[in-house]
Coordinates of C-alpha atoms in Angstrom, one line a residue:
M1 CA -0.1 -0.2 0.2
S2 CA 1.5 3.5 -1.1
A3 CA 2.1 6.3 1.4
R4 CA -0.7 8.4 -0.7
H5 CA -3.2 5.4 -0.3
Q6 CA -2.7 5.4 3.5
L7 CA -2.9 9.1 3.7
Q8 CA -6.3 8.9 1.8
L9 CA -7.4 6.2 4.1
K10 CA -7.0 8.3 7.1
L11 CA -8.3 11.5 5.9
A12 CA -11.5 9.8 4.2
P13 CA -13.5 9.4 7.7
W14 CA -12.7 13.0 8.8
A15 CA -13.7 14.5 5.2
L16 CA -16.8 12.6 5.6
L17 CA -17.4 14.1 9.1
A18 CA -17.0 17.6 7.9
V19 CA -20.0 16.5 5.4
S20 CA -21.9 15.8 8.4
A21 CA -21.3 19.0 9.9
S22 CA -22.3 20.8 6.9
W23 CA -25.7 19.0 6.8
G24 CA -26.1 19.5 10.5
A25 CA -25.6 23.2 9.8
A26 CA -28.0 23.3 6.7
F27 CA -31.0 22.3 9.1
V28 CA -30.5 25.5 11.0
L29 CA -30.0 27.6 7.9
M30 CA -32.8 26.1 6.1
K31 CA -35.5 26.2 8.7
P32 CA -36.3 29.9 8.1
A33 CA -35.7 29.8 4.5
I34 CA -38.4 26.9 3.7
E35 CA -41.0 28.9 5.8
R36 CA -40.8 31.4 2.8
Q37 CA -40.2 29.2 0.0
A38 CA -41.8 25.9 -0.7
V39 CA -39.9 23.0 0.3
N40 CA -39.6 21.4 -3.3
S41 CA -39.1 24.8 -5.0
F42 CA -36.1 25.3 -2.6
L43 CA -34.7 21.6 -3.2
A44 CA -34.9 22.2 -6.9
T45 CA -33.3 25.6 -7.0
R46 CA -30.7 24.2 -4.6
F47 CA -29.7 21.1 -7.1
V48 CA -29.6 23.3 -10.0
V49 CA -27.5 26.1 -8.6
A50 CA -25.1 23.1 -7.4
V51 CA -24.9 21.8 -10.8
L52 CA -24.4 25.2 -12.6
A53 CA -21.6 26.1 -10.0
M54 CA -20.0 23.0 -10.6
V55 CA -20.1 23.2 -14.3
I56 CA -19.0 26.6 -14.4
L57 CA -16.2 25.9 -12.1
R58 CA -14.7 23.1 -14.4
P59 CA -16.2 23.1 -17.7
S60 CA -13.9 20.3 -18.7
V61 CA -16.0 17.9 -16.6
L62 CA -18.5 17.5 -19.4
Q63 CA -15.6 16.1 -21.3
K64 CA -15.2 13.3 -18.7
L65 CA -18.8 12.1 -19.1
N66 CA -19.3 8.7 -20.9
R67 CA -22.1 6.1 -20.8
E68 CA -20.7 4.1 -17.8
L69 CA -20.4 7.2 -15.7
I70 CA -23.9 8.6 -17.0
L71 CA -25.6 5.3 -16.2
K72 CA -23.9 4.7 -12.9
G73 CA -24.3 8.2 -11.7
S74 CA -28.0 8.4 -13.1
L75 CA -29.0 5.5 -10.8
A76 CA -27.0 7.0 -7.7
G77 CA -28.9 10.2 -8.4
L78 CA -32.1 8.6 -8.7
F79 CA -31.6 7.0 -5.1
L80 CA -30.6 10.2 -3.8
G81 CA -33.3 12.4 -5.3
S82 CA -36.0 9.7 -4.3
G83 CA -34.7 10.0 -0.7
Y84 CA -35.1 13.7 -0.6
I85 CA -38.4 13.6 -2.0
F86 CA -39.9 10.8 0.2
Q87 CA -38.4 12.5 3.1
T88 CA -40.0 15.9 2.3
L89 CA -43.5 13.9 1.6
G90 CA -43.2 12.3 5.2
L91 CA -42.1 15.2 6.9
A92 CA -45.5 16.9 5.7
R93 CA -47.3 14.2 7.3
T94 CA -45.4 13.5 10.5
G95 CA -43.3 15.2 13.0
A96 CA -39.7 16.4 12.3
A97 CA -38.2 14.5 15.3
I98 CA -39.7 11.2 14.1
T99 CA -38.6 12.0 10.7
G100 CA -35.2 12.6 11.7
F101 CA -35.1 9.1 13.5
V102 CA -36.6 7.3 10.6
T103 CA -34.5 8.7 8.1
G104 CA -31.5 8.0 10.3
L105 CA -32.5 4.1 10.2
Y106 CA -30.3 4.1 6.9
V107 CA -27.5 3.1 9.4
V108 CA -29.2 -0.2 9.8
L109 CA -30.6 -0.7 6.2
T110 CA -27.1 0.3 4.6
P111 CA -25.2 -3.0 6.0
L112 CA -28.4 -5.0 5.3
I113 CA -28.5 -3.9 1.6
A114 CA -24.6 -4.2 1.3
A115 CA -24.8 -7.9 2.7
V116 CA -27.8 -9.0 0.4
F117 CA -26.6 -7.2 -2.9
L118 CA -22.8 -6.9 -2.5
K119 CA -22.1 -9.8 -0.4
E120 CA -20.3 -7.7 2.0
R121 CA -19.4 -9.5 5.4
I122 CA -20.6 -7.6 8.5
R123 CA -18.6 -8.2 11.4
A124 CA -20.2 -8.5 15.0
F125 CA -18.2 -5.3 16.1
T126 CA -19.6 -3.4 13.1
W127 CA -23.3 -4.6 14.1
F128 CA -22.7 -3.3 17.7
C129 CA -21.8 0.3 16.3
V130 CA -24.8 0.2 14.0
V131 CA -27.3 -0.8 17.0
L132 CA -25.4 1.9 19.1
A133 CA -25.8 4.5 17.0
T134 CA -29.5 3.8 16.2
I135 CA -30.3 3.7 20.0
G136 CA -28.6 7.2 19.9
L137 CA -30.6 8.4 17.0
A138 CA -33.9 7.3 18.7
L139 CA -33.1 9.2 22.0
L140 CA -32.1 12.1 19.8
S141 CA -35.3 12.3 17.9
L142 CA -38.2 10.5 19.3
Q143 CA -40.6 12.2 21.7
G144 CA -43.3 9.7 21.1
W145 CA -44.2 7.2 18.4
S146 CA -46.8 6.9 15.9
V147 CA -47.0 4.7 12.6
G148 CA -48.8 6.0 9.7
V149 CA -48.6 7.3 6.0
G150 CA -45.8 9.8 7.0
E151 CA -43.7 7.2 8.9
A152 CA -43.8 5.0 6.0
L153 CA -43.0 7.6 3.5
V154 CA -39.8 8.5 5.3
F155 CA -38.8 4.8 5.8
I156 CA -38.6 4.7 2.1
S157 CA -36.5 7.5 2.0
A158 CA -34.3 5.8 4.6
I159 CA -33.9 2.7 2.2
A160 CA -33.5 5.2 -0.9
F161 CA -30.6 7.0 1.2
A162 CA -29.0 3.6 2.2
A163 CA -29.1 2.4 -1.4
H164 CA -27.1 5.6 -2.6
I165 CA -24.7 5.1 0.0
V166 CA -24.2 1.1 -1.0
T167 CA -24.2 2.4 -4.6
L168 CA -21.4 4.7 -4.3
S169 CA -19.4 2.3 -2.2
K170 CA -19.7 -0.1 -5.2
W171 CA -18.9 2.3 -8.1
S172 CA -17.1 5.3 -6.8
L173 CA -13.7 3.7 -7.0
G174 CA -12.2 4.2 -10.4
L175 CA -14.7 6.7 -11.6
D176 CA -14.0 10.7 -11.7
A177 CA -15.6 12.0 -8.4
Y178 CA -16.5 15.4 -9.8
A179 CA -17.9 14.3 -12.7
L180 CA -20.1 11.4 -11.0
T181 CA -21.4 14.2 -8.5
V182 CA -22.6 16.3 -11.4
V183 CA -24.5 13.4 -12.9
Q184 CA -26.0 12.6 -9.6
L185 CA -27.0 16.2 -8.7
T186 CA -28.4 16.6 -12.4
I187 CA -30.7 13.8 -11.7
C188 CA -31.8 15.3 -8.2
A189 CA -32.4 18.5 -9.9
I190 CA -34.6 17.0 -12.9
L191 CA -36.9 14.9 -10.2
T192 CA -37.2 17.8 -7.6
G193 CA -37.8 20.4 -10.6
A194 CA -40.4 18.2 -12.1
I195 CA -42.4 17.8 -8.8
S196 CA -41.9 21.8 -8.0
L197 CA -43.2 22.8 -11.5
G198 CA -46.3 20.4 -10.9
Q199 CA -46.8 22.1 -7.7
G200 CA -46.2 25.6 -9.1
Y201 CA -42.6 26.6 -8.8
E202 CA -41.7 29.6 -6.5
T203 CA -38.5 31.4 -6.9
P204 CA -36.7 32.3 -3.7
P205 CA -38.5 35.4 -2.4
D206 CA -35.5 37.5 -1.0
A207 CA -31.9 37.7 -0.6
G208 CA -32.0 36.0 2.7
V209 CA -33.4 32.8 0.8
W210 CA -31.2 33.4 -1.9
G211 CA -28.2 33.2 0.4
V212 CA -29.3 30.1 1.9
V213 CA -30.0 28.6 -1.4
I214 CA -26.5 29.6 -2.7
F215 CA -24.6 28.1 0.6
T216 CA -26.5 25.0 0.8
A217 CA -25.9 24.5 -3.1
V218 CA -22.1 25.1 -3.1
V219 CA -21.2 23.9 0.1
C220 CA -23.9 21.4 1.4
T221 CA -24.4 20.0 -1.8
A222 CA -21.7 20.1 -4.6
V223 CA -18.7 20.3 -2.4
A224 CA -20.3 17.8 0.2
F225 CA -21.2 15.1 -2.5
I226 CA -18.0 15.3 -4.1
V227 CA -16.4 14.6 -0.7
Q228 CA -18.9 12.0 0.2
T229 CA -18.1 10.2 -3.5
W230 CA -14.5 10.3 -3.1
S231 CA -14.6 9.0 0.7
Q232 CA -16.5 6.0 -0.4
A233 CA -14.0 4.8 -2.8
H234 CA -11.8 4.4 0.7
M235 CA -14.2 3.0 3.1
S236 CA -17.0 0.3 3.7
S237 CA -20.5 1.4 3.0
T238 CA -21.5 0.5 6.6
K239 CA -18.7 2.8 8.0
V240 CA -20.1 5.6 6.0
A241 CA -23.5 5.2 7.2
V242 CA -22.4 5.3 10.9
I243 CA -20.1 8.4 10.3
L244 CA -23.0 10.3 8.5
T245 CA -25.3 9.8 11.7
M246 CA -23.3 12.5 12.8
E247 CA -25.4 14.8 10.9
V248 CA -28.2 14.6 13.7
V249 CA -25.6 15.3 16.4
F250 CA -24.3 18.4 14.7
A251 CA -27.8 19.6 13.8
A252 CA -28.5 19.6 17.5
L253 CA -25.2 21.2 18.5
F254 CA -25.9 24.0 15.9
A255 CA -29.4 24.4 17.1
V256 CA -28.3 24.9 20.7
V257 CA -25.2 27.3 19.6
F258 CA -26.8 29.5 17.0
G259 CA -30.6 28.7 17.3
G260 CA -31.2 29.2 21.0
E261 CA -32.6 25.8 21.6
S262 CA -31.8 23.7 24.8
L263 CA -30.9 20.3 25.1
S264 CA -32.7 17.7 27.4
L265 CA -30.8 15.0 29.1
Q266 CA -32.2 12.3 26.5
V267 CA -31.0 14.0 23.7
S268 CA -27.5 14.8 25.1
I269 CA -27.4 11.2 26.0
G270 CA -28.4 10.2 22.4
G271 CA -25.7 12.6 20.8
I272 CA -23.0 10.9 23.1
L273 CA -24.2 7.3 22.0
V274 CA -23.8 8.4 18.3
V275 CA -20.6 10.0 18.8
I276 CA -19.1 7.0 20.6
A277 CA -20.4 4.8 17.8
M278 CA -18.8 7.1 15.2
Y279 CA -15.4 7.0 16.9
L280 CA -15.4 3.3 17.8
I281 CA -15.9 2.1 14.1
V282 CA -13.8 5.1 12.8
M283 CA -10.7 3.7 15.2
K284 CA -11.3 0.0 14.5
E285 CA -11.2 0.3 10.8
A286 CA -8.5 3.1 10.7

């Protein structure tokens, strides 16, 4: 193993952790924005801006598109876009806390899908980390429980997000991460754009919303998914899923620091369990 590859293996988990932090921050930033612009219109604008920014920044990326990359990137983008859509549909029908927990179940679904379709062998220690992270997510998110249409829709989104993680773990190695990200986000833009047009697309109403759109498009979408695509070439899909559960922890932390919210003992314990699960799996597989 070359020194460069060893460095990549060490950097990948921390790069993915930075992605989780950006997504956690996005929750706080997006909350007031989607009160002034319809959710699907916001998502469509975000994905379109992300794709345009990536192409403008590196026009040569279009020359790297080939049949294999477009097919694989489109399928990954279909899973990703479907995840966002079903999550949004579910959120409209159930509470935000339960939505957060059910979405986070991709940490359980990812190793199951990887085991079934990729024949990955999941070790007992890894399952322990998965269970620990799931308990932490439940403590972070749940303030009661009911099962209905909303929960079912969010569960479908969790399946889609897990499939996206597994797909990238299978295909990201050997493909250009930048070009693969462009294709994925283009599919997301098409899916969310079609839905928002059907609902009556709304443009961002003011400079504040435009600022959130641009930040989430560039930092939380374009840069984040480039990093995720690159990172997944250097670690297992299950390890990726556990690290990404830190998104919920960062969201709670930023809500306290910048949103003026308070943490209960239950939420604090939940966050600690997720952090422990992330730390154990990263250190064990480092």
